């Protein structure tokens, strides 16, 4: 997706902006996003998790049941038709799963983790049923949700850590 101004520039120059060129630009942008997130994911602290999780639980959600890890992440990635680039993001997020778990377990609000999970599950179901999203599109939409649609890579990295924590626990995505 591009802004209306860029859309016009591209449409007015079809010989310059070929399908191949647009795919190349998209690929370079995706690479930049992954590299930028990778640089920040190792810096995620309780402060970033606090910002992200407060946003996520701002709605009123009922507690959900907890799940244990039912299948290995690689099988789950394949079953949910996630691409290699999403697998790379999940691998990055896995580096902070213990941090997220520690943050949630130390919360004085004993229902915090359940409300957080319930909020994600509700958004996951909405994206699947109303938006009809699947695979990478679904994962990316949940990452936007997790990071409050922030363009700040530290917030996105914290959102990724929370999303992957819930992915690993099988709270979101097919088991």
XYZ file of N, CA, C and O in Angstrom:
700
model
N 0.836 -1.174 0.000
C 0.000 0.000 0.000
C 0.880 1.236 0.000
O 1.888 1.293 0.673
N 0.465 2.210 -0.765
C 1.220 3.455 -0.858
C 0.274 4.637 -0.758
O -0.934 4.496 -0.943
N 0.849 5.789 -0.499
C 0.035 6.996 -0.377
C -0.444 7.442 -1.763
O 0.118 7.037 -2.790
N -1.476 8.275 -1.818
C -2.006 8.734 -3.104
C -0.960 9.450 -3.970
O -0.946 9.276 -5.197
N -0.071 10.235 -3.361
C 0.956 10.932 -4.139
C 1.911 9.950 -4.820
O 2.206 10.079 -6.011
N 2.392 8.976 -4.050
C 3.292 7.964 -4.631
C 2.557 7.116 -5.655
O 3.138 6.712 -6.674
N 1.304 6.840 -5.395
C 0.495 6.065 -6.328
C 0.473 6.757 -7.693
O 0.659 6.135 -8.737
N 0.293 8.071 -7.699
C 0.247 8.844 -8.948
C 1.606 8.805 -9.646
O 1.676 8.604 -10.853
N 2.670 9.015 -8.872
C 4.019 8.990 -9.450
C 4.268 7.643 -10.128
O 4.771 7.576 -11.256
N 3.908 6.571 -9.467
C 4.122 5.220 -10.013
C 3.262 4.999 -11.249
O 3.742 4.507 -12.278
N 1.988 5.367 -11.158
C 1.086 5.181 -12.301
C 1.496 6.006 -13.510
O 1.303 5.588 -14.648
N 2.082 7.175 -13.272
C 2.499 8.049 -14.382
C 3.808 7.615 -15.028
O 4.178 8.159 -16.065
N 4.514 6.657 -14.401
C 5.807 6.210 -14.932
C 5.867 4.682 -15.005
O 6.698 4.056 -14.348
N 5.005 4.065 -15.806
C 4.956 2.600 -15.839
C 6.246 1.944 -16.341
O 6.532 0.800 -15.980
N 7.019 2.649 -17.140
C 8.281 2.072 -17.624
C 9.364 2.086 -16.550
O 10.279 1.272 -16.570
N 9.261 3.037 -15.636
C 10.213 3.119 -14.530
C 9.803 2.183 -13.402
O 10.621 1.456 -12.846
N 8.517 2.208 -13.063
C 8.003 1.411 -11.954
C 7.309 0.167 -12.484
O 6.091 0.048 -12.455
N 8.119 -0.768 -12.932
C 7.598 -2.039 -13.440
C 7.170 -2.916 -12.266
O 7.493 -2.614 -11.098
N 6.475 -3.981 -12.567
C 6.074 -4.933 -11.526
C 7.317 -5.438 -10.796
O 7.340 -5.517 -9.563
N 8.365 -5.739 -11.555
C 9.597 -6.239 -10.955
C 10.210 -5.205 -10.018
O 10.678 -5.525 -8.921
N 10.233 -3.938 -10.462
C 10.785 -2.864 -9.641
C 9.973 -2.699 -8.348
O 10.542 -2.529 -7.265
N 8.661 -2.763 -8.452
C 7.808 -2.628 -7.266
C 8.019 -3.793 -6.296
O 8.040 -3.596 -5.079
N 8.195 -4.997 -6.831
C 8.488 -6.151 -5.969
C 9.833 -5.962 -5.270
O 9.980 -6.297 -4.085
N 10.804 -5.413 -5.997
C 12.123 -5.156 -5.414
C 12.028 -4.121 -4.288
O 12.597 -4.307 -3.214
N 11.289 -3.044 -4.521
C 11.107 -2.005 -3.507
C 10.427 -2.595 -2.272
O 10.835 -2.346 -1.136
N 9.400 -3.402 -2.506
C 8.686 -4.027 -1.386
C 9.622 -4.951 -0.604
O 9.646 -4.923 0.629
N 10.397 -5.742 -1.307
C 11.323 -6.665 -0.665
C 12.365 -5.916 0.165
O 12.673 -6.310 1.293
N 12.897 -4.826 -0.389
C 13.886 -4.020 0.343
C 13.263 -3.405 1.598
O 13.897 -3.361 2.646
N 12.025 -2.953 1.482
C 11.340 -2.365 2.640
C 11.115 -3.422 3.724
O 11.354 -3.169 4.906
N 10.652 -4.602 3.332
C 10.431 -5.673 4.297
C 11.732 -6.052 4.996
O 11.755 -6.282 6.208
N 12.832 -6.095 4.232
C 14.145 -6.412 4.800
C 14.538 -5.348 5.819
O 15.017 -5.664 6.911
N 14.307 -4.087 5.492
C 14.633 -2.984 6.400
C 13.817 -3.101 7.696
O 14.350 -2.918 8.785
N 12.532 -3.416 7.580
C 11.681 -3.553 8.764
C 12.186 -4.698 9.643
O 12.305 -4.546 10.863
N 12.509 -5.824 9.058
C 13.000 -6.981 9.825
C 14.320 -6.641 10.501
O 14.509 -6.912 11.687
N 15.245 -6.023 9.765
C 16.548 -5.668 10.344
C 16.392 -4.655 11.476
O 17.054 -4.762 12.515
N 15.522 -3.689 11.302
C 15.306 -2.669 12.334
C 14.671 -3.278 13.574
O 15.044 -2.940 14.701
N 13.720 -4.178 13.389
C 13.087 -4.853 14.518
C 14.103 -5.741 15.231
O 14.149 -5.779 16.462
N 14.928 -6.427 14.457
C 15.941 -7.307 15.030
C 16.909 -6.526 15.918
O 17.303 -6.992 16.990
N 17.270 -5.314 15.493
C 18.176 -4.488 16.293
C 17.542 -4.095 17.622
O 18.236 -3.941 18.623
N 16.235 -3.910 17.640
C 15.560 -3.439 18.853
C 15.053 -4.557 19.751
O 14.892 -4.347 20.949
N 14.805 -5.747 19.203
C 14.184 -6.798 20.018
C 15.054 -7.171 21.212
O 14.539 -7.480 22.284
N 16.356 -7.104 21.066
C 17.229 -7.455 22.194
C 17.222 -6.383 23.280
O 17.667 -6.626 24.390
N 16.700 -5.208 22.963
C 16.655 -4.109 23.931
C 15.316 -3.990 24.645
O 15.122 -3.051 25.413
N 14.397 -4.907 24.389
C 13.080 -4.831 25.023
C 13.230 -5.055 26.515
O 13.842 -6.021 26.959
N 12.683 -4.123 27.286
C 12.738 -4.203 28.746
C 11.319 -4.178 29.298
O 10.351 -4.042 28.549
N 11.206 -4.249 30.617
C 9.895 -4.158 31.251
C 9.208 -2.852 30.882
O 7.994 -2.794 30.790
N 9.986 -1.782 30.664
C 9.380 -0.489 30.332
C 8.588 -0.575 29.031
O 7.450 -0.108 28.950
N 9.177 -1.171 27.994
C 8.460 -1.311 26.718
C 7.284 -2.276 26.850
O 6.211 -2.030 26.307
N 7.498 -3.363 27.579
C 6.399 -4.310 27.786
C 5.261 -3.642 28.550
O 4.091 -3.900 28.281
N 5.596 -2.761 29.474
C 4.580 -2.046 30.232
C 3.739 -1.175 29.310
O 2.511 -1.190 29.371
N 4.387 -0.434 28.417
C 3.665 0.433 27.482
C 2.752 -0.398 26.582
O 1.565 -0.108 26.434
N 3.301 -1.451 25.999
C 2.541 -2.274 25.050
C 1.405 -3.000 25.745
O 0.261 -2.978 25.281
N 1.689 -3.638 26.860
C 0.642 -4.429 27.501
C -0.448 -3.554 28.110
O -1.610 -3.944 28.125
N -0.107 -2.363 28.595
C -1.151 -1.460 29.088
C -2.105 -1.089 27.962
O -3.316 -1.028 28.151
N -1.548 -0.831 26.790
C -2.403 -0.536 25.644
C -3.298 -1.734 25.328
O -4.490 -1.590 25.099
N -2.704 -2.916 25.341
C -3.448 -4.108 24.936
C -4.579 -4.466 25.884
O -5.601 -4.993 25.454
N -4.410 -4.196 27.170
C -5.461 -4.583 28.110
C -6.375 -3.417 28.463
O -7.166 -3.507 29.384
N -6.291 -2.337 27.705
C -7.124 -1.178 28.008
C -8.610 -1.480 27.818
O -9.452 -0.840 28.415
N -8.932 -2.479 26.997
C -10.321 -2.907 26.842
C -10.723 -3.804 27.995
O -9.890 -4.265 28.768
N -12.002 -4.039 28.136
C -12.490 -4.914 29.197
C -12.698 -6.315 28.629
O -13.632 -6.547 27.886
N -11.800 -7.224 28.974
C -11.880 -8.584 28.462
C -12.063 -9.561 29.611
O -11.550 -9.357 30.697
N -12.783 -10.626 29.350
C -12.977 -11.682 30.341
C -11.739 -12.567 30.373
O -11.100 -12.777 29.345
N -11.394 -13.124 31.522
C -10.245 -14.033 31.574
C -10.463 -15.250 30.671
O -11.578 -15.722 30.512
N -9.365 -15.718 30.074
C -9.444 -16.905 29.225
C -8.716 -18.049 29.909
O -8.010 -17.860 30.887
N -8.878 -19.215 29.350
C -8.160 -20.361 29.898
C -6.730 -20.325 29.400
O -6.431 -19.779 28.356
N -5.834 -20.921 30.155
C -4.432 -20.980 29.757
C -4.200 -22.250 28.953
O -4.864 -23.253 29.142
N -3.228 -22.165 28.060
C -2.867 -23.312 27.238
C -1.412 -23.641 27.456
O -0.604 -22.766 27.698
N -1.087 -24.897 27.355
C 0.305 -25.297 27.367
C 0.759 -25.388 25.921
O -0.048 -25.475 25.009
N 2.070 -25.374 25.714
C 2.603 -25.499 24.366
C 2.234 -26.887 23.840
O 2.638 -27.890 24.386
N 1.402 -26.910 22.793
C 0.885 -28.174 22.288
C 1.685 -28.728 21.122
O 1.767 -29.939 20.959
N 2.210 -27.871 20.289
C 3.014 -28.340 19.171
C 4.231 -27.440 19.022
O 4.192 -26.278 19.422
N 5.300 -27.959 18.454
C 6.497 -27.139 18.274
C 6.203 -25.940 17.360
O 5.401 -26.046 16.438
N 6.849 -24.806 17.618
C 6.593 -23.620 16.798
C 6.757 -23.852 15.294
O 5.970 -23.345 14.508
N 7.730 -24.621 14.855
C 7.951 -24.819 13.418
C 6.733 -25.486 12.776
O 6.298 -25.105 11.697
N 6.170 -26.489 13.456
C 4.952 -27.132 12.949
C 3.804 -26.143 12.904
O 3.007 -26.134 11.975
N 3.727 -25.327 13.932
C 2.656 -24.337 13.998
C 2.814 -23.289 12.895
O 1.831 -22.854 12.303
N 4.033 -22.904 12.617
C 4.312 -21.952 11.530
C 3.821 -22.540 10.213
O 3.143 -21.876 9.436
N 4.162 -23.779 9.966
C 3.742 -24.441 8.724
C 2.221 -24.575 8.670
O 1.594 -24.254 7.667
N 1.624 -25.009 9.760
C 0.177 -25.225 9.784
C -0.592 -23.930 9.529
O -1.661 -23.945 8.929
N -0.037 -22.804 9.974
C -0.699 -21.515 9.801
C -0.257 -20.790 8.537
O -0.584 -19.624 8.348
N 0.476 -21.497 7.688
C 0.907 -20.982 6.380
C 1.653 -19.659 6.500
O 1.422 -18.712 5.749
N 2.582 -19.615 7.450
C 3.394 -18.420 7.641
C 4.690 -18.563 6.851
O 5.273 -19.640 6.781
N 5.132 -17.457 6.276
C 6.303 -17.457 5.400
C 7.603 -17.500 6.199
O 7.610 -17.367 7.431
N 8.695 -17.629 5.472
C 10.022 -17.639 6.087
C 10.307 -16.303 6.771
O 10.967 -16.270 7.818
N 9.828 -15.195 6.224
C 10.087 -13.901 6.862
C 9.335 -13.797 8.187
O 9.850 -13.231 9.153
N 8.134 -14.351 8.266
C 7.399 -14.350 9.539
C 8.079 -15.307 10.515
O 8.187 -15.019 11.707
N 8.564 -16.438 10.018
C 9.304 -17.363 10.884
C 10.516 -16.658 11.481
O 10.835 -16.833 12.653
N 11.171 -15.814 10.679
C 12.317 -15.057 11.174
C 11.884 -14.091 12.289
O 12.555 -13.964 13.308
N 10.743 -13.432 12.105
C 10.221 -12.550 13.158
C 9.902 -13.343 14.421
O 10.200 -12.899 15.538
N 9.282 -14.504 14.259
C 8.943 -15.344 15.412
C 10.214 -15.764 16.151
O 10.274 -15.725 17.385
N 11.237 -16.129 15.393
C 12.513 -16.503 16.004
C 13.092 -15.334 16.798
O 13.576 -15.522 17.921
N 13.013 -14.120 16.234
C 13.474 -12.934 16.960
C 12.671 -12.745 18.243
O 13.230 -12.488 19.307
N 11.362 -12.856 18.129
C 10.484 -12.667 19.285
C 10.722 -13.693 20.376
O 10.554 -13.406 21.570
N 11.119 -14.895 19.982
C 11.377 -15.962 20.962
C 12.479 -15.574 21.941
O 12.493 -16.054 23.070
N 13.387 -14.680 21.520
C 14.471 -14.275 22.415
C 13.950 -13.528 23.634
O 14.668 -13.410 24.627
N 12.713 -13.032 23.578
C 12.167 -12.243 24.689
C 10.957 -12.896 25.353
O 10.322 -12.278 26.208
N 10.640 -14.136 24.998
C 9.468 -14.806 25.577
C 9.595 -14.931 27.094
O 8.624 -14.709 27.826
N 10.773 -15.263 27.586
C 10.956 -15.376 29.047
C 10.740 -14.025 29.722
O 10.199 -13.957 30.821
N 11.193 -12.956 29.061
C 11.003 -11.605 29.616
C 9.513 -11.290 29.746
O 9.070 -10.764 30.750
N 8.741 -11.633 28.711
C 7.293 -11.396 28.746
C 6.659 -12.236 29.847
O 5.848 -11.738 30.639
N 7.027 -13.495 29.921
C 6.481 -14.384 30.943
C 6.793 -13.855 32.341
O 5.920 -13.830 33.219
N 8.018 -13.399 32.539
C 8.424 -12.845 33.825
C 7.624 -11.585 34.145
O 7.148 -11.405 35.269
N 7.454 -10.737 33.149
C 6.694 -9.494 33.333
C 5.261 -9.800 33.768
O 4.749 -9.217 34.714
N 4.634 -10.742 33.080
C 3.240 -11.101 33.386
C 3.137 -11.744 34.761
O 2.247 -11.415 35.544
N 4.061 -12.632 35.088
C 3.984 -13.320 36.387
C 4.245 -12.381 37.558
O 3.769 -12.626 38.664
N 4.972 -11.297 37.325
C 5.269 -10.345 38.399
C 4.210 -9.258 38.538
O 4.294 -8.435 39.443
N 3.222 -9.262 37.676
C 2.174 -8.247 37.764
C 1.376 -8.450 39.046
O 0.959 -9.569 39.350
N 1.122 -7.375 39.780
C 0.304 -7.520 40.988
C -1.155 -7.869 40.662
O -1.883 -8.365 41.519
N -1.560 -7.653 39.441
C -2.909 -7.987 38.980
C -2.897 -9.454 38.542
O -2.372 -9.784 37.476
N -3.469 -10.339 39.347
C -3.398 -11.773 39.074
C -4.133 -12.180 37.800
O -3.870 -13.241 37.242
N -5.050 -11.357 37.322
C -5.791 -11.676 36.092
C -5.201 -10.998 34.860
O -5.738 -11.120 33.763
N -4.088 -10.295 35.043
C -3.464 -9.547 33.952
C -3.181 -10.424 32.736
O -3.554 -10.104 31.616
N -2.495 -11.541 32.948
C -2.145 -12.439 31.848
C -3.361 -12.973 31.117
O -3.370 -13.061 29.888
N -4.400 -13.316 31.865
C -5.627 -13.825 31.252
C -6.316 -12.748 30.419
O -6.815 -13.018 29.332
N -6.356 -11.520 30.936
C -6.986 -10.434 30.167
C -6.183 -10.113 28.911
O -6.749 -9.867 27.850
N -4.877 -10.138 29.036
C -4.006 -9.904 27.888
C -4.272 -10.957 26.814
O -4.483 -10.644 25.641
N -4.296 -12.213 27.226
C -4.563 -13.314 26.297
C -5.938 -13.169 25.656
O -6.089 -13.320 24.439
N -6.930 -12.881 26.468
C -8.302 -12.745 25.964
C -8.397 -11.624 24.930
O -9.089 -11.762 23.916
N -7.696 -10.519 25.166
C -7.699 -9.415 24.210
C -7.116 -9.839 22.880
O -7.649 -9.507 21.807
N -6.029 -10.581 22.915
C -5.417 -11.068 21.680
C -6.320 -12.061 20.967
O -6.464 -12.013 19.751
N -6.896 -12.978 21.737
C -7.778 -13.984 21.135
C -8.967 -13.308 20.460
O -9.348 -13.662 19.335
N -9.534 -12.304 21.109
C -10.673 -11.583 20.526
C -10.264 -10.895 19.229
O -10.989 -10.953 18.224
N -9.100 -10.259 19.219
C -8.635 -9.589 17.995
C -8.302 -10.609 16.914
O -8.602 -10.411 15.735
N -7.693 -11.707 17.301
C -7.370 -12.786 16.359
C -8.647 -13.296 15.679
O -8.711 -13.397 14.454
N -9.660 -13.572 16.481
C -10.928 -14.066 15.931
C -11.593 -13.016 15.034
O -12.135 -13.335 13.986
N -11.541 -11.750 15.446
C -12.123 -10.679 14.630
C -11.411 -10.568 13.284
O -12.050 -10.480 12.233
N -10.106 -10.619 13.306
C -9.339 -10.515 12.062
C -9.625 -11.696 11.131
O -9.687 -11.534 9.920
N -9.801 -12.875 11.716
C -10.096 -14.063 10.906
C -11.503 -14.020 10.332
O -11.708 -14.340 9.165
N -12.475 -13.648 11.156
C -13.866 -13.733 10.708
C -14.321 -12.491 9.958
O -14.907 -12.606 8.893
N -14.053 -11.312 10.497
C -14.515 -10.084 9.854
C -13.603 -9.632 8.714
O -14.078 -9.242 7.660
N -12.309 -9.666 8.945
C -11.353 -9.198 7.931
C -10.945 -10.318 6.968
O -10.309 -10.057 5.956
N -11.247 -11.559 7.347
C -10.915 -12.731 6.521
C -9.406 -12.855 6.270
O -8.970 -13.255 5.190
N -8.607 -12.502 7.261
C -7.150 -12.566 7.116
C -6.643 -13.964 7.447
O -7.204 -14.650 8.295
N -5.565 -14.335 6.797
C -4.924 -15.627 7.003
C -3.412 -15.443 6.874
O -2.942 -14.456 6.327
N -2.666 -16.411 7.335
C -1.224 -16.458 7.130
C -0.502 -15.196 7.559
O -0.744 -14.645 8.631
N 0.407 -14.733 6.683
C 1.230 -13.569 6.987
C 0.394 -12.322 7.248
O 0.737 -11.509 8.124
N -0.685 -12.145 6.496
C -1.529 -10.964 6.694
C -2.119 -10.952 8.107
O -2.178 -9.903 8.751
N -2.518 -12.102 8.585
C -3.071 -12.216 9.931
C -1.994 -11.929 10.978
O -2.216 -11.189 11.933
N -0.824 -12.508 10.789
C 0.274 -12.281 11.730
C 0.631 -10.800 11.780
O 0.779 -10.214 12.858
N 0.767 -10.170 10.612
C 1.137 -8.751 10.559
C 0.062 -7.858 11.176
O 0.382 -6.871 11.845
N -1.196 -8.207 10.986
C -2.273 -7.431 11.598
C -2.231 -7.567 13.123
O -2.449 -6.585 13.845
N -1.930 -8.755 13.626
C -1.800 -8.935 15.069
C -0.571 -8.209 15.608
O -0.601 -7.679 16.729
N 0.489 -8.155 14.816
C 1.671 -7.404 15.235
C 1.350 -5.907 15.309
O 1.762 -5.226 16.244
N 0.587 -5.407 14.352
C 0.139 -4.007 14.416
C -0.689 -3.774 15.674
O -0.526 -2.777 16.375
N -1.594 -4.693 15.961
C -2.424 -4.618 17.171
C -1.534 -4.625 18.412
O -1.707 -3.807 19.317
N -0.570 -5.540 18.440
C 0.307 -5.700 19.600
C 1.145 -4.461 19.863
O 1.453 -4.146 21.016
N 1.512 -3.770 18.814
C 2.380 -2.599 18.980
C 1.600 -1.290 18.934
O 2.196 -0.219 18.872
N 0.294 -1.369 18.970
C -0.514 -0.159 18.925
C -0.345 0.593 17.620
O -0.432 1.818 17.595
N -0.058 -0.142 16.549
C 0.192 0.427 15.215
C 1.320 1.448 15.229
O 1.388 2.337 14.400
N 2.229 1.291 16.172
C 3.357 2.203 16.304
C 4.380 1.951 15.201
O 4.591 0.810 14.780
N 5.018 3.012 14.751
C 6.127 2.894 13.801
C 7.472 2.886 14.522
O 8.501 2.755 13.888
N 7.436 3.036 15.840
C 8.649 3.008 16.637
C 9.099 1.551 16.764
O 8.339 0.701 17.226
N 10.310 1.258 16.345
C 10.756 -0.129 16.308
C 10.882 -0.757 17.696
O 10.716 -1.954 17.843
N 11.140 0.038 18.710
C 11.200 -0.528 20.055
C 9.809 -0.989 20.493
O 9.650 -2.061 21.068
N 8.779 -0.191 20.197
C 7.409 -0.610 20.515
C 7.006 -1.818 19.684
O 6.336 -2.725 20.174
N 7.401 -1.841 18.415
C 7.081 -2.991 17.559
C 7.789 -4.246 18.071
O 7.227 -5.332 18.055
N 9.022 -4.081 18.527
C 9.766 -5.229 19.064
C 9.097 -5.749 20.336
O 8.994 -6.961 20.530
N 8.626 -4.844 21.188
C 7.916 -5.271 22.406
C 6.607 -5.956 22.035
O 6.255 -6.994 22.608
N 5.898 -5.391 21.062
C 4.668 -6.024 20.588
C 4.941 -7.405 20.013
O 4.188 -8.355 20.242
N 6.044 -7.520 19.262
C 6.431 -8.816 18.702
C 6.701 -9.816 19.822
O 6.262 -10.968 19.747
N 7.391 -9.385 20.866
C 7.690 -10.286 21.986
C 6.405 -10.802 22.630
O 6.281 -11.992 22.922
N 5.438 -9.914 22.831
C 4.162 -10.321 23.439
C 3.413 -11.262 22.496
O 2.892 -12.305 22.917
N 3.353 -10.914 21.210
C 2.660 -11.759 20.239
C 3.284 -13.151 20.166
O 2.578 -14.165 20.167
N 4.600 -13.221 20.126
C 5.273 -14.527 20.042
C 5.080 -15.319 21.333
O 4.907 -16.542 21.292
N 5.056 -14.645 22.459
C 4.757 -15.322 23.726
C 3.391 -16.010 23.633
O 3.242 -17.185 23.985
N 2.401 -15.298 23.140
C 1.059 -15.877 23.014
C 0.992 -16.906 21.889
O 0.242 -17.877 21.978
N 1.770 -16.713 20.839
C 1.875 -17.692 19.760
C 2.432 -19.002 20.310
O 1.884 -20.081 20.067
N 3.501 -18.902 21.077
C 4.137 -20.100 21.638
C 3.201 -20.838 22.593
O 3.157 -22.060 22.612
N 2.443 -20.086 23.377
C 1.498 -20.697 24.317
C 0.262 -21.260 23.630
O -0.581 -21.867 24.267
N 0.134 -21.017 22.346
C -1.015 -21.457 21.557
C -2.291 -20.706 21.918
O -3.404 -21.217 21.752
N -2.160 -19.480 22.404
C -3.332 -18.653 22.651
C -3.878 -18.102 21.325
O -5.065 -17.887 21.187
N -2.980 -17.824 20.402
C -3.381 -17.333 19.084
C -2.770 -18.228 18.012
O -1.769 -18.877 18.225
N -3.420 -18.279 16.886
C -3.084 -19.111 15.728
C -3.470 -20.561 15.997
O -3.643 -20.977 17.145
N -3.627 -21.288 14.897
C -4.082 -22.673 14.998
C -3.002 -23.529 15.634
O -1.830 -23.369 15.357
N -3.425 -24.449 16.473
C -2.502 -25.314 17.204
C -1.989 -26.427 16.332
O -2.568 -26.876 15.429
